[in-house]
PDB file of C-alpha atoms in Angstrom:
ATOM      1  CA  MET A 779       0.000   0.000   0.000  1.00 42.00           C
ATOM      2  CA  ILE A 780       1.382   3.411  -0.948  1.00 42.00           C
ATOM      3  CA  TRP A 781       0.669   4.834   2.509  1.00 47.00           C
ATOM      4  CA  ARG A 782       3.437   2.743   4.051  1.00 44.00           C
ATOM      5  CA  VAL A 783       6.052   5.119   2.654  1.00 45.00           C
ATOM      6  CA  ALA A 784       6.458   8.271   4.742  1.00 45.00           C
ATOM      7  CA  ALA A 785       7.505  11.279   2.716  1.00 47.00           C
ATOM      8  CA  ALA A 786       8.617  14.851   3.264  1.00 46.00           C
ATOM      9  CA  VAL A 787       7.883  17.928   1.217  1.00 46.00           C
ATOM     10  CA  VAL A 788       8.930  21.531   1.359  1.00 44.00           C
ATOM     11  CA  VAL A 789       6.172  24.058   0.882  1.00 45.00           C
ATOM     12  CA  ALA A 790       7.805  26.927  -0.941  1.00 40.00           C
ATOM     13  CA  ALA A 791       5.057  29.456  -0.311  1.00 41.00           C
ATOM     14  CA  ALA A 792       5.233  31.597   2.772  1.00 48.00           C
ATOM     15  CA  LEU A 793       2.350  30.544   4.976  1.00 57.00           C
ATOM     16  CA  PHE A 794       1.811  33.511   7.262  1.00 53.00           C
ATOM     17  CA  ILE A 795      -0.612  36.258   8.104  1.00 52.00           C
ATOM     18  CA  GLY A 796      -0.394  39.132  10.519  1.00 51.00           C
ATOM     19  CA  CYS A 797      -2.485  39.037  13.662  1.00 48.00           C
ATOM     20  CA  ASN A 798      -2.163  42.274  15.612  1.00 47.00           C
ATOM     21  CA  SER A 799       1.581  42.511  16.317  1.00 55.00           C
ATOM     22  CA  THR A 800       2.179  38.746  16.198  1.00 75.00           C
ATOM     23  CA  GLN A 801       2.601  36.954  12.906  1.00 90.00           C
ATOM     24  CA  VAL A 802       0.932  33.546  12.720  1.00 92.00           C
ATOM     25  CA  LEU A 803       0.926  30.785  10.132  1.00 92.00           C
ATOM     26  CA  ASN A 804      -1.880  30.951   7.614  1.00 92.00           C
ATOM     27  CA  ASN A 805      -3.724  27.867   8.790  1.00 93.00           C
ATOM     28  CA  GLU A 806      -6.051  27.736   5.801  1.00 94.00           C
ATOM     29  CA  ASN A 807      -3.171  27.810   3.292  1.00 93.00           C
ATOM     30  CA  LEU A 808      -1.266  25.153   5.233  1.00 95.00           C
ATOM     31  CA  GLN A 809      -4.276  22.825   5.352  1.00 96.00           C
ATOM     32  CA  VAL A 810      -4.941  23.293   1.620  1.00 96.00           C
ATOM     33  CA  SER A 811      -1.254  22.683   0.802  1.00 94.00           C
ATOM     34  CA  ILE A 812      -1.213  19.431   2.768  1.00 96.00           C
ATOM     35  CA  ALA A 813      -4.496  18.254   1.210  1.00 96.00           C
ATOM     36  CA  GLN A 814      -3.215  19.016  -2.302  1.00 95.00           C
ATOM     37  CA  TRP A 815       0.049  17.196  -1.573  1.00 94.00           C
ATOM     38  CA  LEU A 816      -1.792  14.099  -0.313  1.00 94.00           C
ATOM     39  CA  GLU A 817      -4.005  14.068  -3.390  1.00 94.00           C
ATOM     40  CA  SER A 818      -1.201  14.574  -5.913  1.00 94.00           C
ATOM     41  CA  ASN A 819       1.145  12.057  -4.266  1.00 91.00           C
ATOM     42  CA  TYR A 820      -1.276   9.406  -3.033  1.00 90.00           C
ATOM     43  CA  GLY A 821      -4.498  10.007  -4.972  1.00 93.00           C
ATOM     44  CA  GLU A 822      -6.386  10.552  -1.715  1.00 92.00           C
ATOM     45  CA  THR A 823      -8.760  13.451  -1.082  1.00 96.00           C
ATOM     46  CA  ALA A 824      -8.473  14.516   2.549  1.00 97.00           C
ATOM     47  CA  THR A 825      -9.799  16.925   5.133  1.00 97.00           C
ATOM     48  CA  VAL A 826      -6.875  18.458   7.035  1.00 98.00           C
ATOM     49  CA  THR A 827      -6.919  20.109  10.457  1.00 98.00           C
ATOM     50  CA  CYS A 828      -3.991  22.087  11.884  1.00 97.00           C
ATOM     51  CA  PRO A 829      -3.781  24.072  15.140  1.00 97.00           C
ATOM     52  CA  ASP A 830      -5.059  27.642  14.899  1.00 94.00           C
ATOM     53  CA  ASN A 831      -2.986  30.789  15.504  1.00 93.00           C
ATOM     54  CA  ARG A 832       0.413  29.077  15.433  1.00 94.00           C
ATOM     55  CA  PRO A 833       3.027  31.842  15.933  1.00 94.00           C
ATOM     56  CA  ILE A 834       5.737  31.979  13.289  1.00 94.00           C
ATOM     57  CA  LYS A 835       8.872  30.671  14.962  1.00 95.00           C
ATOM     58  CA  LEU A 836      11.941  29.021  13.454  1.00 96.00           C
ATOM     59  CA  GLY A 837      12.154  25.374  14.528  1.00 96.00           C
ATOM     60  CA  ASP A 838       8.590  25.128  15.841  1.00 96.00           C
ATOM     61  CA  VAL A 839       7.235  21.590  15.390  1.00 97.00           C
ATOM     62  CA  PHE A 840       3.560  20.644  15.579  1.00 97.00           C
ATOM     63  CA  ASN A 841       1.123  18.089  14.174  1.00 97.00           C
ATOM     64  CA  CYS A 842      -1.721  18.333  11.709  1.00 97.00           C
ATOM     65  CA  THR A 843      -4.224  15.566  11.101  1.00 97.00           C
ATOM     66  CA  ALA A 844      -5.814  14.460   7.859  1.00 97.00           C
ATOM     67  CA  THR A 845      -8.698  12.099   7.259  1.00 97.00           C
ATOM     68  CA  THR A 846      -9.017  10.757   3.746  1.00 95.00           C
ATOM     69  CA  ASP A 847     -12.290  10.039   2.006  1.00 94.00           C
ATOM     70  CA  SER A 848     -11.365   6.338   2.203  1.00 92.00           C
ATOM     71  CA  GLY A 849     -11.175   6.576   6.021  1.00 93.00           C
ATOM     72  CA  ILE A 850      -7.400   6.658   6.557  1.00 93.00           C
ATOM     73  CA  SER A 851      -6.218   8.896   9.412  1.00 95.00           C
ATOM     74  CA  VAL A 852      -2.858  10.555   8.843  1.00 95.00           C
ATOM     75  CA  THR A 853      -0.776  12.541  11.318  1.00 96.00           C
ATOM     76  CA  LEU A 854       1.651  14.954   9.664  1.00 96.00           C
ATOM     77  CA  GLN A 855       4.548  16.517  11.497  1.00 96.00           C
ATOM     78  CA  VAL A 856       5.045  20.136  10.442  1.00 96.00           C
ATOM     79  CA  THR A 857       8.318  21.986  11.072  1.00 95.00           C
ATOM     80  CA  GLN A 858       8.797  25.718  10.583  1.00 95.00           C
ATOM     81  CA  THR A 859      12.047  26.119   8.644  1.00 94.00           C
ATOM     82  CA  ASP A 860      12.493  29.859   9.085  1.00 93.00           C
ATOM     83  CA  ASP A 861      10.891  32.879  10.699  1.00 90.00           C
ATOM     84  CA  THR A 862       8.909  33.920   7.628  1.00 90.00           C
ATOM     85  CA  GLY A 863       6.328  31.110   7.461  1.00 90.00           C
ATOM     86  CA  HIS A 864       8.038  28.405   5.395  1.00 92.00           C
ATOM     87  CA  VAL A 865       7.430  24.850   6.558  1.00 94.00           C
ATOM     88  CA  THR A 866       8.220  21.248   5.773  1.00 93.00           C
ATOM     89  CA  PHE A 867       5.874  18.416   6.595  1.00 93.00           C
ATOM     90  CA  ARG A 868       6.061  14.656   6.617  1.00 93.00           C
ATOM     91  CA  ILE A 869       3.793  11.755   7.387  1.00 93.00           C
ATOM     92  CA  ALA A 870       4.404  10.811  11.006  1.00 91.00           C
ATOM     93  CA  ASP A 871       1.674   8.220  11.585  1.00 87.00           C
ATOM     94  CA  LEU A 872      -1.094   6.347   9.770  1.00 83.00           C
ATOM     95  CA  SER A 873      -4.113   4.581  11.171  1.00 81.00           C
TER      96      SER A 873
END
């Protein structure tokens, strides 16, 4: 099954928005980017949920979850690679 291979991807777009004086990741863009990546790489349409109002911070690591239309639950580990909103993500767990 193709889901057994964990993969990493770099999202080249800056995923941030301003929120008062604190800049936070653009959660909507991040979720869409992950969903598009899952569909293009695995042929699975998914609903993705990431934590809201994540401050932009180099090295910050957090998880997003995806549920595919075929019922697969995927945990993705997201790492902020700089202080401007760039991230990498990889599949951390499947169930």
